PDB file of C-alpha atoms in Angstrom:
ATOM      1  CA  MET A1173      26.623 -59.926  73.828  1.00 80.00           C
ATOM      2  CA  ILE A1174      24.585 -58.660  76.584  1.00 87.00           C
ATOM      3  CA  TYR A1175      22.967 -61.918  77.207  1.00 90.00           C
ATOM      4  CA  VAL A1176      26.496 -63.536  77.750  1.00 91.00           C
ATOM      5  CA  ILE A1177      27.603 -61.011  79.983  1.00 92.00           C
ATOM      6  CA  CYS A1178      24.300 -60.957  82.056  1.00 91.00           C
ATOM      7  CA  ARG A1179      24.678 -64.843  82.108  1.00 92.00           C
ATOM      8  CA  GLY A1180      27.908 -64.582  83.238  1.00 93.00           C
ATOM      9  CA  LEU A1181      27.245 -62.424  86.218  1.00 93.00           C
ATOM     10  CA  LEU A1182      24.305 -64.240  87.115  1.00 92.00           C
ATOM     11  CA  ARG A1183      26.360 -67.649  87.063  1.00 94.00           C
ATOM     12  CA  LEU A1184      28.553 -65.911  89.705  1.00 95.00           C
ATOM     13  CA  ILE A1185      25.507 -64.598  91.782  1.00 93.00           C
ATOM     14  CA  TYR A1186      24.106 -67.986  91.990  1.00 94.00           C
ATOM     15  CA  ALA A1187      27.341 -69.795  92.622  1.00 94.00           C
ATOM     16  CA  ILE A1188      27.326 -67.881  95.873  1.00 93.00           C
ATOM     17  CA  LEU A1189      23.726 -67.476  96.711  1.00 93.00           C
ATOM     18  CA  PHE A1190      21.759 -70.481  95.229  1.00 92.00           C
ATOM     19  CA  PRO A1191      24.288 -73.217  93.886  1.00 94.00           C
ATOM     20  CA  LEU A1192      22.810 -74.772  91.286  1.00 95.00           C
ATOM     21  CA  LYS A1193      23.056 -78.514  90.591  1.00 96.00           C
ATOM     22  CA  ILE A1194      22.020 -79.564  86.925  1.00 97.00           C
ATOM     23  CA  VAL A1195      20.585 -82.897  86.159  1.00 97.00           C
ATOM     24  CA  GLY A1196      19.896 -83.977  82.550  1.00 97.00           C
ATOM     25  CA  LYS A1197      21.351 -81.072  80.676  1.00 97.00           C
ATOM     26  CA  GLU A1198      22.306 -83.365  77.768  1.00 97.00           C
ATOM     27  CA  ASN A1199      18.489 -83.584  77.078  1.00 97.00           C
ATOM     28  CA  VAL A1200      18.220 -80.050  75.807  1.00 98.00           C
ATOM     29  CA  PRO A1201      19.029 -80.184  72.066  1.00 97.00           C
ATOM     30  CA  GLU A1202      22.047 -78.206  70.925  1.00 96.00           C
ATOM     31  CA  GLU A1203      20.209 -76.897  68.000  1.00 96.00           C
ATOM     32  CA  GLY A1204      16.681 -76.234  66.566  1.00 97.00           C
ATOM     33  CA  GLY A1205      13.433 -74.783  68.390  1.00 97.00           C
ATOM     34  CA  VAL A1206      13.081 -76.013  72.016  1.00 98.00           C
ATOM     35  CA  LEU A1207      10.158 -75.323  74.033  1.00 97.00           C
ATOM     36  CA  LEU A1208      11.481 -75.460  77.524  1.00 97.00           C
ATOM     37  CA  CYS A1209       8.454 -76.118  79.903  1.00 97.00           C
ATOM     38  CA  ALA A1210       9.083 -75.735  83.759  1.00 96.00           C
ATOM     39  CA  ASN A1211       7.064 -75.459  87.061  1.00 95.00           C
ATOM     40  CA  HIS A1212       7.049 -71.896  88.256  1.00 92.00           C
ATOM     41  CA  ILE A1213       7.792 -71.397  92.026  1.00 92.00           C
ATOM     42  CA  SER A1214       9.421 -67.624  91.984  1.00 91.00           C
ATOM     43  CA  LEU A1215      10.372 -64.811  89.995  1.00 86.00           C
ATOM     44  CA  PHE A1216      13.963 -66.046  89.739  1.00 91.00           C
ATOM     45  CA  ASP A1217      12.752 -69.223  87.746  1.00 93.00           C
ATOM     46  CA  PRO A1218      13.525 -67.761  83.982  1.00 91.00           C
ATOM     47  CA  MET A1219      17.212 -67.098  85.100  1.00 91.00           C
ATOM     48  CA  THR A1220      17.390 -70.583  86.976  1.00 95.00           C
ATOM     49  CA  ILE A1221      16.201 -72.588  84.082  1.00 95.00           C
ATOM     50  CA  GLY A1222      18.417 -70.742  81.443  1.00 94.00           C
ATOM     51  CA  ILE A1223      21.826 -69.637  82.833  1.00 94.00           C
ATOM     52  CA  LYS A1224      23.526 -73.084  82.748  1.00 96.00           C
ATOM     53  CA  LEU A1225      22.660 -73.898  79.346  1.00 96.00           C
ATOM     54  CA  ASN A1226      25.027 -72.966  76.510  1.00 93.00           C
ATOM     55  CA  ARG A1227      22.179 -71.522  74.264  1.00 95.00           C
ATOM     56  CA  GLN A1228      20.080 -68.338  75.095  1.00 95.00           C
ATOM     57  CA  VAL A1229      16.518 -68.931  76.313  1.00 95.00           C
ATOM     58  CA  ARG A1230      13.853 -66.213  75.333  1.00 95.00           C
ATOM     59  CA  TYR A1231      10.617 -65.674  77.389  1.00 92.00           C
ATOM     60  CA  MET A1232       7.268 -63.952  77.386  1.00 87.00           C
ATOM     61  CA  ALA A1233       7.464 -61.391  79.951  1.00 83.00           C
ATOM     62  CA  LYS A1234       4.586 -59.093  81.494  1.00 83.00           C
ATOM     63  CA  ALA A1235       4.043 -55.958  79.383  1.00 86.00           C
ATOM     64  CA  GLU A1236       4.424 -53.815  82.479  1.00 88.00           C
ATOM     65  CA  LEU A1237       7.850 -54.775  82.908  1.00 85.00           C
ATOM     66  CA  PHE A1238       8.953 -53.106  79.499  1.00 89.00           C
ATOM     67  CA  ALA A1239       7.599 -49.598  80.547  1.00 89.00           C
ATOM     68  CA  ILE A1240      10.208 -49.602  83.611  1.00 90.00           C
ATOM     69  CA  PRO A1241      12.962 -47.394  82.616  1.00 89.00           C
ATOM     70  CA  GLY A1242      16.183 -49.426  82.149  1.00 87.00           C
ATOM     71  CA  LEU A1243      14.486 -52.674  82.947  1.00 87.00           C
ATOM     72  CA  GLY A1244      12.505 -52.668  79.751  1.00 88.00           C
ATOM     73  CA  TRP A1245      15.554 -52.059  77.588  1.00 89.00           C
ATOM     74  CA  LEU A1246      17.575 -54.731  79.476  1.00 85.00           C
ATOM     75  CA  ILE A1247      15.067 -57.449  79.178  1.00 88.00           C
ATOM     76  CA  THR A1248      14.682 -56.747  75.608  1.00 87.00           C
ATOM     77  CA  LYS A1249      18.218 -57.046  75.032  1.00 84.00           C
ATOM     78  CA  VAL A1250      18.496 -60.674  76.966  1.00 86.00           C
ATOM     79  CA  GLY A1251      15.680 -61.867  74.610  1.00 86.00           C
ATOM     80  CA  ALA A1252      12.262 -61.225  76.558  1.00 89.00           C
ATOM     81  CA  PHE A1253       9.304 -60.007  74.418  1.00 89.00           C
ATOM     82  CA  PRO A1254       6.045 -58.555  76.160  1.00 87.00           C
ATOM     83  CA  VAL A1255       2.665 -60.260  76.698  1.00 84.00           C
ATOM     84  CA  LYS A1256      -0.392 -58.588  78.108  1.00 79.00           C
ATOM     85  CA  ARG A1257      -1.875 -59.785  81.479  1.00 68.00           C
ATOM     86  CA  GLY A1258      -5.269 -61.545  80.882  1.00 65.00           C
ATOM     87  CA  GLY A1259      -4.527 -62.946  77.748  1.00 64.00           C
ATOM     88  CA  VAL A1260      -1.964 -63.435  74.935  1.00 66.00           C
ATOM     89  CA  SER A1261      -2.248 -61.003  72.033  1.00 79.00           C
ATOM     90  CA  LYS A1262      -1.943 -62.018  68.424  1.00 86.00           C
ATOM     91  CA  GLU A1263       1.419 -60.436  68.446  1.00 87.00           C
ATOM     92  CA  SER A1264       2.828 -62.172  71.414  1.00 87.00           C
ATOM     93  CA  ILE A1265       1.471 -65.693  69.715  1.00 90.00           C
ATOM     94  CA  LYS A1266       3.138 -64.676  66.155  1.00 92.00           C
ATOM     95  CA  THR A1267       6.404 -63.743  68.271  1.00 92.00           C
ATOM     96  CA  ALA A1268       6.735 -66.860  70.242  1.00 93.00           C
ATOM     97  CA  LEU A1269       5.956 -69.153  67.079  1.00 95.00           C
ATOM     98  CA  ASN A1270       8.537 -67.036  65.176  1.00 95.00           C
ATOM     99  CA  THR A1271      10.942 -67.661  67.883  1.00 96.00           C
ATOM    100  CA  LEU A1272      10.294 -71.487  68.016  1.00 97.00           C
ATOM    101  CA  ARG A1273      10.425 -71.763  64.275  1.00 96.00           C
ATOM    102  CA  GLY A1274      13.459 -69.885  63.939  1.00 96.00           C
ATOM    103  CA  GLY A1275      15.438 -72.609  65.995  1.00 97.00           C
ATOM    104  CA  HIS A1276      15.539 -70.767  69.396  1.00 96.00           C
ATOM    105  CA  ILE A1277      14.893 -72.116  72.993  1.00 97.00           C
ATOM    106  CA  MET A1278      11.582 -70.350  74.656  1.00 97.00           C
ATOM    107  CA  GLY A1279      11.053 -70.935  78.390  1.00 95.00           C
ATOM    108  CA  ILE A1280       7.590 -71.125  79.345  1.00 93.00           C
ATOM    109  CA  PHE A1281       5.827 -71.811  82.530  1.00 91.00           C
ATOM    110  CA  PRO A1282       2.401 -73.786  81.630  1.00 90.00           C
ATOM    111  CA  GLU A1283       0.878 -72.957  85.053  1.00 84.00           C
ATOM    112  CA  GLY A1284       0.869 -69.296  84.047  1.00 70.00           C
ATOM    113  CA  THR A1285       1.518 -68.037  87.570  1.00 66.00           C
ATOM    114  CA  ARG A1286       3.823 -68.907  90.658  1.00 64.00           C
ATOM    115  CA  ASN A1287       2.504 -71.973  92.096  1.00 62.00           C
ATOM    116  CA  SER A1288       4.596 -73.893  94.730  1.00 52.00           C
ATOM    117  CA  ASP A1289       2.380 -76.926  94.557  1.00 56.00           C
ATOM    118  CA  ALA A1290       1.087 -78.886  91.430  1.00 53.00           C
ATOM    119  CA  GLY A1291      -1.496 -76.530  90.205  1.00 55.00           C
ATOM    120  CA  SER A1292      -3.589 -76.392  86.881  1.00 67.00           C
ATOM    121  CA  ALA A1293      -1.811 -75.476  83.850  1.00 75.00           C
ATOM    122  CA  LYS A1294      -2.964 -73.409  80.922  1.00 81.00           C
ATOM    123  CA  LYS A1295      -2.994 -74.681  77.240  1.00 85.00           C
ATOM    124  CA  GLY A1296      -0.576 -72.224  75.723  1.00 87.00           C
ATOM    125  CA  ALA A1297       2.635 -74.346  75.968  1.00 90.00           C
ATOM    126  CA  ALA A1298       0.814 -77.313  74.510  1.00 92.00           C
ATOM    127  CA  SER A1299      -0.558 -74.843  71.349  1.00 91.00           C
ATOM    128  CA  PHE A1300       2.861 -73.653  71.075  1.00 93.00           C
ATOM    129  CA  ALA A1301       4.440 -77.073  70.640  1.00 92.00           C
ATOM    130  CA  LEU A1302       1.858 -78.250  68.481  1.00 92.00           C
ATOM    131  CA  ARG A1303       1.727 -75.334  66.102  1.00 92.00           C
ATOM    132  CA  SER A1304       5.455 -74.869  65.911  1.00 93.00           C
ATOM    133  CA  GLY A1305       6.863 -78.439  65.951  1.00 91.00           C
ATOM    134  CA  ALA A1306       9.579 -77.559  68.243  1.00 95.00           C
ATOM    135  CA  ALA A1307      11.060 -79.926  70.854  1.00 96.00           C
ATOM    136  CA  VAL A1308       9.365 -79.874  74.162  1.00 97.00           C
ATOM    137  CA  VAL A1309      11.778 -80.332  77.122  1.00 98.00           C
ATOM    138  CA  PRO A1310      10.299 -80.475  80.364  1.00 98.00           C
ATOM    139  CA  ALA A1311      12.215 -78.956  83.398  1.00 98.00           C
ATOM    140  CA  ALA A1312      11.722 -79.286  87.042  1.00 97.00           C
ATOM    141  CA  ILE A1313      13.038 -76.472  89.608  1.00 97.00           C
ATOM    142  CA  VAL A1314      13.496 -78.210  92.868  1.00 96.00           C
ATOM    143  CA  GLY A1315      14.321 -76.215  96.079  1.00 94.00           C
ATOM    144  CA  SER A1316      13.176 -72.895  97.988  1.00 92.00           C
ATOM    145  CA  TYR A1317      15.665 -70.297  96.986  1.00 94.00           C
ATOM    146  CA  LYS A1318      16.788 -69.875 100.643  1.00 93.00           C
ATOM    147  CA  PRO A1319      20.153 -68.050 100.762  1.00 94.00           C
ATOM    148  CA  PHE A1320      23.265 -70.624 100.404  1.00 93.00           C
ATOM    149  CA  ARG A1321      20.960 -73.341  99.937  1.00 93.00           C
ATOM    150  CA  ARG A1322      21.051 -75.630  96.732  1.00 94.00           C
ATOM    151  CA  MET A1323      18.550 -75.545  93.862  1.00 96.00           C
ATOM    152  CA  THR A1324      18.332 -78.131  91.429  1.00 97.00           C
ATOM    153  CA  VAL A1325      17.190 -78.061  87.756  1.00 98.00           C
ATOM    154  CA  ILE A1326      16.152 -81.291  86.159  1.00 98.00           C
ATOM    155  CA  TYR A1327      15.698 -81.381  82.242  1.00 98.00           C
ATOM    156  CA  GLY A1328      13.761 -84.449  80.948  1.00 98.00           C
ATOM    157  CA  ALA A1329      14.055 -85.996  77.670  1.00 98.00           C
ATOM    158  CA  PRO A1330      12.157 -84.404  74.787  1.00 97.00           C
ATOM    159  CA  ILE A1331       8.504 -85.189  74.845  1.00 96.00           C
ATOM    160  CA  ASP A1332       7.172 -87.303  71.879  1.00 93.00           C
ATOM    161  CA  LEU A1333       4.221 -85.738  70.688  1.00 91.00           C
ATOM    162  CA  SER A1334       4.032 -87.326  67.056  1.00 87.00           C
ATOM    163  CA  SER A1335       0.616 -88.879  68.230  1.00 87.00           C
ATOM    164  CA  PHE A1336      -0.875 -85.688  68.687  1.00 85.00           C
ATOM    165  CA  GLU A1337      -0.087 -84.017  65.205  1.00 75.00           C
ATOM    166  CA  GLY A1338      -2.750 -82.994  63.048  1.00 68.00           C
ATOM    167  CA  ALA A1339      -5.210 -83.606  65.932  1.00 63.00           C
ATOM    168  CA  GLY A1340      -7.747 -80.895  66.841  1.00 66.00           C
ATOM    169  CA  THR A1341      -7.964 -78.401  69.794  1.00 71.00           C
ATOM    170  CA  GLU A1342      -9.207 -81.303  71.978  1.00 73.00           C
ATOM    171  CA  SER A1343      -5.767 -82.538  72.089  1.00 86.00           C
ATOM    172  CA  LEU A1344      -4.385 -79.435  73.746  1.00 90.00           C
ATOM    173  CA  GLU A1345      -5.529 -80.722  77.052  1.00 88.00           C
ATOM    174  CA  ALA A1346      -3.771 -84.146  76.711  1.00 90.00           C
ATOM    175  CA  VAL A1347      -0.663 -82.484  75.709  1.00 93.00           C
ATOM    176  CA  THR A1348      -0.870 -79.980  78.741  1.00 92.00           C
ATOM    177  CA  ASP A1349      -1.304 -82.896  80.891  1.00 92.00           C
ATOM    178  CA  LEU A1350       1.517 -84.946  79.571  1.00 94.00           C
ATOM    179  CA  ILE A1351       3.862 -82.019  79.781  1.00 95.00           C
ATOM    180  CA  MET A1352       2.905 -81.255  83.543  1.00 94.00           C
ATOM    181  CA  GLU A1353       2.957 -84.888  84.512  1.00 95.00           C
ATOM    182  CA  ARG A1354       6.502 -85.038  83.351  1.00 96.00           C
ATOM    183  CA  ILE A1355       7.488 -82.001  85.358  1.00 96.00           C
ATOM    184  CA  HIS A1356       5.842 -83.181  88.566  1.00 95.00           C
ATOM    185  CA  GLU A1357       7.540 -86.832  87.937  1.00 96.00           C
ATOM    186  CA  MET A1358      10.978 -85.273  88.075  1.00 97.00           C
ATOM    187  CA  ARG A1359      10.081 -83.134  90.989  1.00 95.00           C
ATOM    188  CA  ARG A1360       9.095 -86.250  92.879  1.00 95.00           C
ATOM    189  CA  THR A1361      11.804 -88.353  91.709  1.00 95.00           C
ATOM    190  CA  GLY A1362      14.837 -86.037  91.367  1.00 95.00           C
ATOM    191  CA  LYS A1363      15.518 -87.755  87.920  1.00 95.00           C
ATOM    192  CA  PRO A1364      15.207 -86.736  84.094  1.00 96.00           C
ATOM    193  CA  THR A1365      12.165 -88.521  82.528  1.00 92.00           C
ATOM    194  CA  LEU A1366      12.644 -90.722  79.551  1.00 89.00           C
ATOM    195  CA  ASN A1367      11.001 -90.220  76.321  1.00 79.00           C
TER     196      ASN A1367
END
């Protein structure tokens, strides 16, 4: 309930400050586990990729945020769970995999930190994708969060990772590259990628 209320308020705020154009929303499955992988340019990104979807999007968030009175309670209620800086704990990995296997959407930024250019990505998203069996949907955030300027979110078709099933850890880099390639293609073209 709190998530629905917060999402409604954010949709109103965004309609005024950062009008959102959504492209390819139909590419996000209506059910089942989904790993939503996006580029990361601002602190606003988690809200931006999730508020126009009908399903709740859950996220990993810096553990320090949960210690802030009020904020920690709120972000827990809207589906965030803590991850420690400098490495992902076994507990965070377990929570992420359970989230995906439980049929929820989890948003993740493979680059791991805000990056306005095409940067290097970490292998966490690929690992979650291969271990959970969740659909992997690339998302591209286009714009600069300047007040009253349009932002665009493009959702690509789920990426077919069947050729990587059962492969060892060496496949993580290839999957990571594939995910980032799709994201950067959408940023460049402004169109959803096909599978």
